[in-house]
XYZ file of C-alpha atoms in Angstrom:
584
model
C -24.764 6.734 -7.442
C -26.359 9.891 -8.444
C -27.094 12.417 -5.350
C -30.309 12.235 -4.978
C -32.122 15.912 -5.350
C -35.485 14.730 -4.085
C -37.423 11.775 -2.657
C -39.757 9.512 -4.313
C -42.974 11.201 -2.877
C -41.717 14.554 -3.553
C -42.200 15.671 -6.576
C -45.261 18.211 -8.171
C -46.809 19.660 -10.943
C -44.566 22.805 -10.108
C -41.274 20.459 -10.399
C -42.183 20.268 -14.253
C -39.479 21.029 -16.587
C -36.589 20.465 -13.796
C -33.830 18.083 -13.699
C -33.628 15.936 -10.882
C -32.229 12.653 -9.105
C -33.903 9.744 -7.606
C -32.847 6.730 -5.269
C -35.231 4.042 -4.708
C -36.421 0.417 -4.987
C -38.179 -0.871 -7.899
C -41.918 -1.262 -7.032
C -43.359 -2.109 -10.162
C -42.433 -2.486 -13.889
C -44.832 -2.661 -16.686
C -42.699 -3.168 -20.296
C -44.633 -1.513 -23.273
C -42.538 -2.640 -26.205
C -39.839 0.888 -26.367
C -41.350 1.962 -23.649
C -40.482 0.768 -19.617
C -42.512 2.419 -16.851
C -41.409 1.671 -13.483
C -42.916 2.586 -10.445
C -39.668 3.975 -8.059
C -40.264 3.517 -4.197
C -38.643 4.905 -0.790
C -40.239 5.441 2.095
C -41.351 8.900 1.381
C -43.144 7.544 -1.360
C -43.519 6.740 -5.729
C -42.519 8.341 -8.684
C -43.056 7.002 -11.929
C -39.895 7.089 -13.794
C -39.941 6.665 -17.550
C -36.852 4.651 -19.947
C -37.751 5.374 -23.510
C -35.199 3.211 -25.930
C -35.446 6.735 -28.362
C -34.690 9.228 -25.555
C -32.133 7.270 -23.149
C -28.318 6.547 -23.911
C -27.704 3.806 -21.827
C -28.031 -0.354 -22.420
C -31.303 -0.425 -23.305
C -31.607 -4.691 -22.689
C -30.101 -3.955 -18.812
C -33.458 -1.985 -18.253
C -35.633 -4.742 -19.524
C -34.235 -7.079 -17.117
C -35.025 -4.955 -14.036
C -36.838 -6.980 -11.071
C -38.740 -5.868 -8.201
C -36.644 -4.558 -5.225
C -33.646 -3.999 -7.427
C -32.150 -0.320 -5.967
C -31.876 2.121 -8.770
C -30.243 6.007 -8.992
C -31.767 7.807 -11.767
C -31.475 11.002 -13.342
C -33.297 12.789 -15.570
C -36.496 15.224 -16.377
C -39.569 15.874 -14.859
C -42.693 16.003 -17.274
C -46.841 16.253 -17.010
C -48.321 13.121 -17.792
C -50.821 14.207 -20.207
C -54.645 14.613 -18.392
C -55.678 11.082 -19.802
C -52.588 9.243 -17.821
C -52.973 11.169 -14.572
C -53.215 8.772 -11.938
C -55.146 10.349 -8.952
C -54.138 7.311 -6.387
C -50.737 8.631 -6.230
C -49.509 11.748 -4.743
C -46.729 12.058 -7.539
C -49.916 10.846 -9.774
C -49.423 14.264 -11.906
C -45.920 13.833 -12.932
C -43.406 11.532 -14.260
C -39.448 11.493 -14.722
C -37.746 10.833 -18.468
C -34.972 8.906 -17.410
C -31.677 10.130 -18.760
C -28.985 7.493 -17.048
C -29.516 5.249 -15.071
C -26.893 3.049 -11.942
C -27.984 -0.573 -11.237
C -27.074 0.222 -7.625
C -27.722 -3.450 -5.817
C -29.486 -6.439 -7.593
C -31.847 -8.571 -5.677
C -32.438 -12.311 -5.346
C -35.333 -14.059 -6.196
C -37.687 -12.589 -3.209
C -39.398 -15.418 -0.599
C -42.853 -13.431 -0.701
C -44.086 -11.000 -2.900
C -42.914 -7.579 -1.060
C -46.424 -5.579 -2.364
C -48.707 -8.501 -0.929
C -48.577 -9.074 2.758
C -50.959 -11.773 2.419
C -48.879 -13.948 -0.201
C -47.122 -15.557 2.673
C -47.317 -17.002 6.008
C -46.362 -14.985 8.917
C -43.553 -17.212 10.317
C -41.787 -16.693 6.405
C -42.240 -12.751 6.529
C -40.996 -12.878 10.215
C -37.756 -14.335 8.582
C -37.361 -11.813 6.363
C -38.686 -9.120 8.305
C -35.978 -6.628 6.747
C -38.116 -7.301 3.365
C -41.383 -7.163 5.176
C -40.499 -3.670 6.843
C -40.522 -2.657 3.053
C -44.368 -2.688 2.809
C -46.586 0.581 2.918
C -48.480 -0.872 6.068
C -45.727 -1.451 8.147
C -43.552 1.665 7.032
C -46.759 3.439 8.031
C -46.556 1.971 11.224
C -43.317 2.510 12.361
C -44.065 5.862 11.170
C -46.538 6.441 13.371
C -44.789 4.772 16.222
C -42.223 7.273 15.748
C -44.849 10.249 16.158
C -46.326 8.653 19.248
C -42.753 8.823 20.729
C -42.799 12.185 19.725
C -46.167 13.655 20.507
C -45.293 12.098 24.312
C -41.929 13.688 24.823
C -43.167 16.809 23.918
C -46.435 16.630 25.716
C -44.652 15.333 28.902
C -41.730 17.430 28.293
C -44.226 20.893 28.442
C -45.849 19.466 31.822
C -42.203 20.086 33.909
C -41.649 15.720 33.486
C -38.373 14.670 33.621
C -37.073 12.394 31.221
C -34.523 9.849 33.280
C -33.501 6.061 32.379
C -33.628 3.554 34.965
C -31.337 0.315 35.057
C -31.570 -2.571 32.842
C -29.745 -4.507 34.829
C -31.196 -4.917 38.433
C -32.072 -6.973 41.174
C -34.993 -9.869 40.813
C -37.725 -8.875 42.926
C -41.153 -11.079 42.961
C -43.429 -8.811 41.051
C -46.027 -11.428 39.231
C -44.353 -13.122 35.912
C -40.760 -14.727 35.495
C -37.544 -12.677 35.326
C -35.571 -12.890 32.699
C -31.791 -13.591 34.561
C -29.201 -12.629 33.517
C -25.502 -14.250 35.162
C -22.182 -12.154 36.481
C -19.044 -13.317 35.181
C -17.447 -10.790 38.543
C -19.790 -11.933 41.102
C -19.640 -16.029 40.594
C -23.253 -17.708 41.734
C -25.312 -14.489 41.438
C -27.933 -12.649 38.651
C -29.042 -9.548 37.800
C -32.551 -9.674 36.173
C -34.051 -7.757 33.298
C -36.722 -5.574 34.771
C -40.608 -5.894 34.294
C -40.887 -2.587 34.793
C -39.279 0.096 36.347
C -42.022 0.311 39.360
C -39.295 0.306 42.181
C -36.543 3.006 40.627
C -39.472 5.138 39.807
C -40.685 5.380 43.445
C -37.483 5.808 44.618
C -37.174 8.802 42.020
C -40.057 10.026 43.688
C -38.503 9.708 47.042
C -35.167 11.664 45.576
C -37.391 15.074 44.916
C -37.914 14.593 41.354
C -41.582 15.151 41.515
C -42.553 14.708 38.026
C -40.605 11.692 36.001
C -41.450 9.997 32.735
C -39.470 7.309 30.694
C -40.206 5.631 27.176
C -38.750 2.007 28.276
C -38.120 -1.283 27.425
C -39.689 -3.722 29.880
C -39.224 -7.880 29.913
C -41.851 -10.925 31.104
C -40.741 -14.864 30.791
C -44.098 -15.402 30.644
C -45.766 -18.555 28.920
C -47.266 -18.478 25.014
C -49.542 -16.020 24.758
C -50.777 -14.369 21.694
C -49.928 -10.803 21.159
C -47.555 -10.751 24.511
C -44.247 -10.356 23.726
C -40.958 -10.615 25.909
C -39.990 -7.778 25.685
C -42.261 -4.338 25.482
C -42.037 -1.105 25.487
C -43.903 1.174 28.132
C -44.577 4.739 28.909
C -43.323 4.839 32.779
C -44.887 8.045 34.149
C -45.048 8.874 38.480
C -45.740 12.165 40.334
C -44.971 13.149 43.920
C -47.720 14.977 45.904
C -51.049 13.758 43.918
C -53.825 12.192 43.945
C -56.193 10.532 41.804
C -57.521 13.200 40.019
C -54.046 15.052 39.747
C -53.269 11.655 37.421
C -56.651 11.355 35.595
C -56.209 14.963 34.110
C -52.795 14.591 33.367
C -53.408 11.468 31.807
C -56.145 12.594 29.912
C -54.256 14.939 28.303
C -51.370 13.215 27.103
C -53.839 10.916 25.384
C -55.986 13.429 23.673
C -52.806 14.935 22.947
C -51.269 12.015 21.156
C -54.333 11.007 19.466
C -55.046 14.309 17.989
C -50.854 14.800 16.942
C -50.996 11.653 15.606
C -53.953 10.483 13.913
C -56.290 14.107 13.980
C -58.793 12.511 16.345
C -60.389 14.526 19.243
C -60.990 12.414 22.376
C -63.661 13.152 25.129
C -63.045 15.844 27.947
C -63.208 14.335 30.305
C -62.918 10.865 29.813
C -65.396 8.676 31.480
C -65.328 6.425 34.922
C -66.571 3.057 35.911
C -65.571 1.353 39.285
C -64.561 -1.931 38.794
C -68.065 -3.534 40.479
C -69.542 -1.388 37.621
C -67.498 -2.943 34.555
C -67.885 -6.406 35.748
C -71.675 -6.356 35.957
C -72.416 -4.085 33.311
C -70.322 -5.077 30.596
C -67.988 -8.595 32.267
C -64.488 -7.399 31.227
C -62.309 -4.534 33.282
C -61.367 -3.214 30.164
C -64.730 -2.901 28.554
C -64.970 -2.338 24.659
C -68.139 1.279 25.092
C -68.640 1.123 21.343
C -71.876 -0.928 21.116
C -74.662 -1.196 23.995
C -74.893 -4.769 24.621
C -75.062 -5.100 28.900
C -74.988 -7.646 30.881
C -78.458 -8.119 32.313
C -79.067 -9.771 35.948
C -81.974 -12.501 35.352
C -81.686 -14.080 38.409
C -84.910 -13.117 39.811
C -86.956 -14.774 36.734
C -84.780 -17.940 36.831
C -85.254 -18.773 40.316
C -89.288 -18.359 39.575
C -88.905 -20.641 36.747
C -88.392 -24.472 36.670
C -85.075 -24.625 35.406
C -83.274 -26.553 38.653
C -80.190 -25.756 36.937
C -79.985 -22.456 37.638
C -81.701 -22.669 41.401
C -78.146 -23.242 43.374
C -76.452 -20.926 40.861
C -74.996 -17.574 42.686
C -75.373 -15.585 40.042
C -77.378 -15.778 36.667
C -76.906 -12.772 33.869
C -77.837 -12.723 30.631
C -77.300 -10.435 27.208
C -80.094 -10.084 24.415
C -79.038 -10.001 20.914
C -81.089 -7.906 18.530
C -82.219 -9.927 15.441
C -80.373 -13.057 17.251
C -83.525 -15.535 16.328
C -81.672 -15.821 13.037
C -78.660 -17.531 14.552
C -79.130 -21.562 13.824
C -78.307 -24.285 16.261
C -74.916 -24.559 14.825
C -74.124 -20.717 15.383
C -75.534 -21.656 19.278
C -73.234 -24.898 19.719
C -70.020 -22.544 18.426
C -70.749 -20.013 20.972
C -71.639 -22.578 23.730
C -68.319 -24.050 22.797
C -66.732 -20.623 23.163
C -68.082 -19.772 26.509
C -67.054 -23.036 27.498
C -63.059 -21.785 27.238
C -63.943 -19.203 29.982
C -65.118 -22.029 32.735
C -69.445 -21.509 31.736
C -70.836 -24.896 32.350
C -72.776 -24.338 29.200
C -75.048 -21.561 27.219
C -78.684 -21.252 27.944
C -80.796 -19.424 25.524
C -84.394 -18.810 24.162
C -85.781 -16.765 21.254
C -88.482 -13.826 21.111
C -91.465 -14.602 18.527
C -95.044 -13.523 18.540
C -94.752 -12.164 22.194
C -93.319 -15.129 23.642
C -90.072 -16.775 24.324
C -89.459 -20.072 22.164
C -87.014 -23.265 22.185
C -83.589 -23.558 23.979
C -85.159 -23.558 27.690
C -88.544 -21.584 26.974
C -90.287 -24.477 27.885
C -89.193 -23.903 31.744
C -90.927 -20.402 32.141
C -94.779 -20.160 31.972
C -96.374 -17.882 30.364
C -96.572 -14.809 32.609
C -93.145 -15.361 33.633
C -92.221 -14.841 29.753
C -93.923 -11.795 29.747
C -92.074 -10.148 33.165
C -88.542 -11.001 31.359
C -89.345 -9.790 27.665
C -90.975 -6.622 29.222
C -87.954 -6.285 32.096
C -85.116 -7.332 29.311
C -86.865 -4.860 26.503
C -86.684 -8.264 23.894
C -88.571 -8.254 20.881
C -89.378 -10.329 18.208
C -86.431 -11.699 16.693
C -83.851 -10.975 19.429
C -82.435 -13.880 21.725
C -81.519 -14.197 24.703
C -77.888 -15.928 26.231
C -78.002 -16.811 30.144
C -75.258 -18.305 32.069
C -75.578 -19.251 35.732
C -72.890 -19.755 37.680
C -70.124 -18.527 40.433
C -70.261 -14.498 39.686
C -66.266 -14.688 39.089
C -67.278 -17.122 36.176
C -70.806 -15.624 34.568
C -69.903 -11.882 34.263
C -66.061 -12.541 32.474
C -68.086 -15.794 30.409
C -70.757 -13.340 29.266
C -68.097 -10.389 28.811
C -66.551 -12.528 26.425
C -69.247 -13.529 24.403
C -70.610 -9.741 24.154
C -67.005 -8.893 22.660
C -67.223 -12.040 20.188
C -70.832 -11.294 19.305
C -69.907 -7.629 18.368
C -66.753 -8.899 16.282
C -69.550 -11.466 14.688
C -72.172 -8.359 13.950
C -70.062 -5.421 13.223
C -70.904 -3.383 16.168
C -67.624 -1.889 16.578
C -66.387 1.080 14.423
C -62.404 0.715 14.314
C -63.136 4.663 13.564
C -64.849 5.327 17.147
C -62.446 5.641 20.387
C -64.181 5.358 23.457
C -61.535 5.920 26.329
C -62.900 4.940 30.134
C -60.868 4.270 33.046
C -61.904 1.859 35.537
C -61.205 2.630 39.055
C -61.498 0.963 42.423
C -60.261 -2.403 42.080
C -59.999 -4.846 44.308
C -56.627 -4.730 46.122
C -55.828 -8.130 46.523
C -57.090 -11.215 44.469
C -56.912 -15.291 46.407
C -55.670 -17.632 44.588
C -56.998 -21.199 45.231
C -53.758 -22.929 44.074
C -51.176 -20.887 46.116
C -53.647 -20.111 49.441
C -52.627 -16.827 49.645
C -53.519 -13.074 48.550
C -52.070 -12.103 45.235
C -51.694 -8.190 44.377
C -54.419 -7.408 41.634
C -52.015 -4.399 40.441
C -48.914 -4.915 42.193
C -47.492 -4.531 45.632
C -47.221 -1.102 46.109
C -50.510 0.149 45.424
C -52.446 1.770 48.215
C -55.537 0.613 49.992
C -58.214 3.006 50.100
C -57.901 5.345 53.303
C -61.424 3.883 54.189
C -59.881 0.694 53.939
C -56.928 1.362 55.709
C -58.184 -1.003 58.808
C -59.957 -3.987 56.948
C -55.942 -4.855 56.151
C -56.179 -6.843 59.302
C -60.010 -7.801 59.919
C -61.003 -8.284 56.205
C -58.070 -8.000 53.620
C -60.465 -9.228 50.607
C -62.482 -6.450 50.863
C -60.253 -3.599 50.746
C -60.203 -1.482 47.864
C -57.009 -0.186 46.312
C -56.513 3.263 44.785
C -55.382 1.761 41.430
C -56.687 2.765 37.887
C -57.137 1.037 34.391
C -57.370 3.637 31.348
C -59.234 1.350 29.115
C -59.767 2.078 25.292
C -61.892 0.302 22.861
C -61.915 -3.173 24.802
C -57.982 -2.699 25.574
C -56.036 -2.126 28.937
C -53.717 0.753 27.431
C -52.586 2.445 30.727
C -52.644 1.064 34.412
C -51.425 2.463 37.603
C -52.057 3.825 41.199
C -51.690 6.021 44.212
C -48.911 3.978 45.727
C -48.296 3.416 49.211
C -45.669 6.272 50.893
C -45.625 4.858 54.480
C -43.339 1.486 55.412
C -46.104 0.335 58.124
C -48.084 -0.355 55.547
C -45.674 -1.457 52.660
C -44.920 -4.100 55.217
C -48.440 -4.825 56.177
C -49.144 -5.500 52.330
C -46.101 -7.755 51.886
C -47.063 -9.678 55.044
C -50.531 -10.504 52.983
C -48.743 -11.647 50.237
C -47.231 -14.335 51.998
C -43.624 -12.403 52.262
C -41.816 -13.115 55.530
C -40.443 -9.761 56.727
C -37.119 -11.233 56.068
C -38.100 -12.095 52.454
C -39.225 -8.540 52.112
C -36.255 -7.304 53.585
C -34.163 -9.148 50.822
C -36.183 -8.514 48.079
C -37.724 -4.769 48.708
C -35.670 -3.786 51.861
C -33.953 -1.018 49.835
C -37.256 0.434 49.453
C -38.466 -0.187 52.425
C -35.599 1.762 54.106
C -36.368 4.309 51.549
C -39.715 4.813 52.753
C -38.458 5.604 55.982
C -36.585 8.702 55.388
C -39.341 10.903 54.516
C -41.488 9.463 51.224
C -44.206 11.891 49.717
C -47.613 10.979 48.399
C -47.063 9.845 44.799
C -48.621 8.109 42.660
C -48.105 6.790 38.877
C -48.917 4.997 35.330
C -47.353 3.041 32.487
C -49.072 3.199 29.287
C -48.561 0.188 26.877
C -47.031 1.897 24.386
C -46.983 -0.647 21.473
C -50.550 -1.899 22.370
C -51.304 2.099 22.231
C -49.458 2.263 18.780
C -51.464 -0.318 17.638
C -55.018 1.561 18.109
C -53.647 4.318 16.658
C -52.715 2.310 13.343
C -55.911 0.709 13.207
C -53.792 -2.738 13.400
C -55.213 -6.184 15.174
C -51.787 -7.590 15.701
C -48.803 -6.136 18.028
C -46.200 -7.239 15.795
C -47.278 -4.979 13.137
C -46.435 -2.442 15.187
C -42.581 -3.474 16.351
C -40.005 -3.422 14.329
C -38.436 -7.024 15.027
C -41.055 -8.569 16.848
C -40.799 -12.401 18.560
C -43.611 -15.044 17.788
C -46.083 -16.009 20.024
C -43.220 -18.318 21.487
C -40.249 -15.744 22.240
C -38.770 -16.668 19.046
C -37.099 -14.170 17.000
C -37.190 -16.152 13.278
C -35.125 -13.250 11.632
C -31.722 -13.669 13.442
C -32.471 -17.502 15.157
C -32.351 -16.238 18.879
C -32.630 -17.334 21.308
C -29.748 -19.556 20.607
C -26.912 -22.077 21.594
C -23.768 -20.439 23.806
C -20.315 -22.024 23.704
C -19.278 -24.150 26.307
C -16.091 -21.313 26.932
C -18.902 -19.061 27.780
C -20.673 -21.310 29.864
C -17.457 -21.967 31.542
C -16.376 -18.256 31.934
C -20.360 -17.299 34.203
C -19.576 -20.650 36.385
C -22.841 -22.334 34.457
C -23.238 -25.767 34.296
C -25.864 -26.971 31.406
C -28.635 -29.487 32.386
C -31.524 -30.162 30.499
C -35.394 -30.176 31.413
C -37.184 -33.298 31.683
């Protein structure tokens, strides 16, 4: 192998005339009788290397049997191209290297997919080879930029006095929302550590140790069920601060993220970022992570239905509707997809009716008279052409139903410029969610997250509506960031528990540690975790989360590449005290 003197995205017009060395794949090759151009690749870039059977010493036949993806060394001279052969697509486009001699350095198989088209094979396939599909300028880009984001936030954080500190992997299993991933002792016979789903508790505690300003870039794990773009295991930004409040996190916050986004990808973000309470997201725009690129709201129609004769909607608690400009053109079969597709978020159905000539027409027109017509084109600001979408139902069902179809809509029109970022974070949440199946309060952020101070006392007469102090930074349609002010006093750490159906003795085994913690003098503090690969993926411009990771798992916790997870020996089993049964 010939030491290489440059990379393959290196060289310039002022590198004429020199001698130099390249290492790299084979990209291309294009055979011109005497003449072989091939296209040589790393991940700094191409050069256009040149054999010419006249100029080059070496077996001339071994050239012509190059593939793609064989690894070559070259050496040999730089040289213009000549103006006409310039190719202004390539940074190297200028230049080209005579080849001199040449070292077949590592031959390649016959490849399973065609390394320069994504698209020439299924996903599952390229998953298998994922070592070949890292090879592609998309997702070299994007690991590239994932390792700028890692940077732009350590330095960013690292500026702000945060202290960088890792947190166990292996810990205790604590009830926090999805499944723990166990894993058994072969010391202590019968008992588990878990992997943690995030490092909420050791970051409190950090707090309650006088190290008032702590980040971590971590690896987090969920046994949750199939779920596209979810993976097992994630990585998050874990940030908390002692002695805050709200608005000591927002600014922070905010800063990182214009930070990163303007390190990373040159884009300025908003100062300051905008707000919407959670009441306000829901009935404006149905989703708590609403996508502000495109003005389509949620409208509240309830008024004009109830006037109407549409029984349907009479006993409904809520009706809402959206208006979609130039809509009329959408056919029945357009309308009976997007019924169906409200249908997946619990709607009973899609109403609708069209704007012509001043008047509302088909779907359920034919229920509203003619004045009524007019008082919901002139209060909804339709016109001719547009249509209207109405769904009447249980509030927790219409706005989420109608949020849905906005987002599906926009993807359907184009409304959304992957160019535009519109950060918002969504604030005063609901502290605790009941869920019909388990009769009991759930945490709608987790369990340490603090109630309101007004809210302090509807704990014990009226738990559902408290309000926490937790915070969603939203971007684009996508939760990238959630936290809160978390709760620093073990009254009411125990209070919460007690309203999550813990026993204080379930507490006590699960949280006591904490709990104890509290008690020997806890500041204020407060916290975040940023998604980092969901963030990584905005910032590449990506769809999928797996473009973004470097060994990703399908949608079902598979890893195709290396077959896990996988069989154990029975020795093993033997060894952790595990006997084997299967499901039914």
């Amino acid at each position: 192998m010939f030491k290489r003197t440059h990379t393959c995205g290196e060289l310039r017009k002022e590198h004429i005339g020199e001698s130099v060395s390249l290492n790299g794949w084979v990209n291309t090759v294009r055979l011109h009788g005497q003449v072989i151009f091939i296209d040589l690749r790393d991940r700094y870039g191409k050069t256009q290397i040149v054999f010419n059977s006249e100029d080059y010493d070496g077996d001339f036949d071994t050239i012509k049997k190059l593939s793609m993806e064989d690894v070559l060394s070259i050496k040999g001279k730089v040289q213009s191209r000549g103006e006409n052969a310039v190719n202004p697509d390539m940074p190297t486009g200028e230049i080209e290297v005579i080849v001199e001699a040449m070292e077949l350095l590592s031959e390649t198989a016959p490849l399973p997919f065609v390394i320069t088209n994504r698209d020439s094979a299924l996903e599952d396939l390229r998953l298998k080879y994922r070592y070949l599909e890292l090879r592609t300028d998309e997702l070299q880009h994007n690991i590239i930029t994932r390792h700028k984001t890692y940077q732009a936030v350590r330095s960013y954080l690292s500026d702000q006095d945060f202290v960088e500190i890792e947190t166990p992997i292996l810990m205790k299993s604590t009830p926090e929302g999805a499944r723990d991933f166990l894993v058994p002792s072969r010391l202590h016979n019968g008992k588990f550590y878990a992997l943690p789903q995030s490092p909420q508790i050791y970051k409190q505690i950090l707090m309650l140790s006088g190290f008032d300003r702590y980040f971590q870039i971590v690896k987090c794990f969920r046994d949750e069920d199939f779920r596209a773009d979810r993976q097992p295991e994630f990585t998050q930004i874990d940030i908390e601060m002692s002695f805050v409040d709200e608005e000591d996190i927002f600014t922070n916050m905010e800063g990182m993220t214009r930070h990163v986004f303007k390190e990373v990808i040159g884009e300025d973000l908003p100062d300051p970022f905008p707000r919407l309470t959670y009441a306000e997201a829901m009935s404006k725009y149905g989703s708590d992570k609403p996508d502000m690129r495109f003005e389509l709201f949620l409208q509240d129609v309830k008024e004009f239905t109830d006037k109407s004769d549409f029984n349907a909607f009479k006993s409904a608690e809520c009706v809402k509707a959206i208006i979609v400009s130039d809509g009329a053109k959408y056919s029945r079969k357009i309308i009976d997809e997007l019924t169906e597709f409200v249908k997946t978020y619990k709607a009973k159905g899609l109403a609708w009716m069209k704007t012509e000539n001043g008047q509302l027409t088909g779907g359920i027109s034919k229920f509203f008279d003619d004045s009524l017509q007019k008082e919901i084109i002139k209060s909804s600001g339709m016109n001719d052409g547009d249509i209207i979408f109405l769904i009447g139902d249980e509030r927790s069902i219409v706005e989420p139903a109608l949020g849905a179809l906005r987002v599906e809509i926009a993807r359907r029109e184009g409304l959304t410029d992957p160019n535009m970022y519109k950060p918002v974070w969504v604030t005063s949440f609901p502290m605790f969610k009941f869920d019909e199946k388990e009769k009991r309060f759930m945490a709608m952020h987790h369990p340490f997250t603090a109630p309101r101070v007004e809210d302090i006392d509807k704990l014990e007469s009226d738990p559902a509506a408290v309000l926490s102090r937790g915070y969603d930074l939203t971007l684009n349609g996508h939760e990238i960031a959630g936290g809160s002010i978390r709760i620093h006093s073990p009254d009411i750490q125990k209070k919460a528990f007690s309203l999550l159906g813990l026993s204080l003795d379930e507490a006590e085994e699960k949280f006591g540690f904490l709990v104890e913690a509290l008690t020997y003098g806890a500041p204020p503090h407060g916290g975040i975790a940023f998604g980092f690969d969901r963030l990584v993926m905005l910032l590449t411009g990506s769809n999928n989360i797996r473009d973004v990771i470097a060994f990703p798992k399908t949608t079902s916790a598979l890893s195709l590449m290396d077959g896990s997870p996988d069989t154990v020996s029975k020795e093993q089993l033997d060894e952790l005290g595990i006997l084997f049964k299967k499901k039914k």
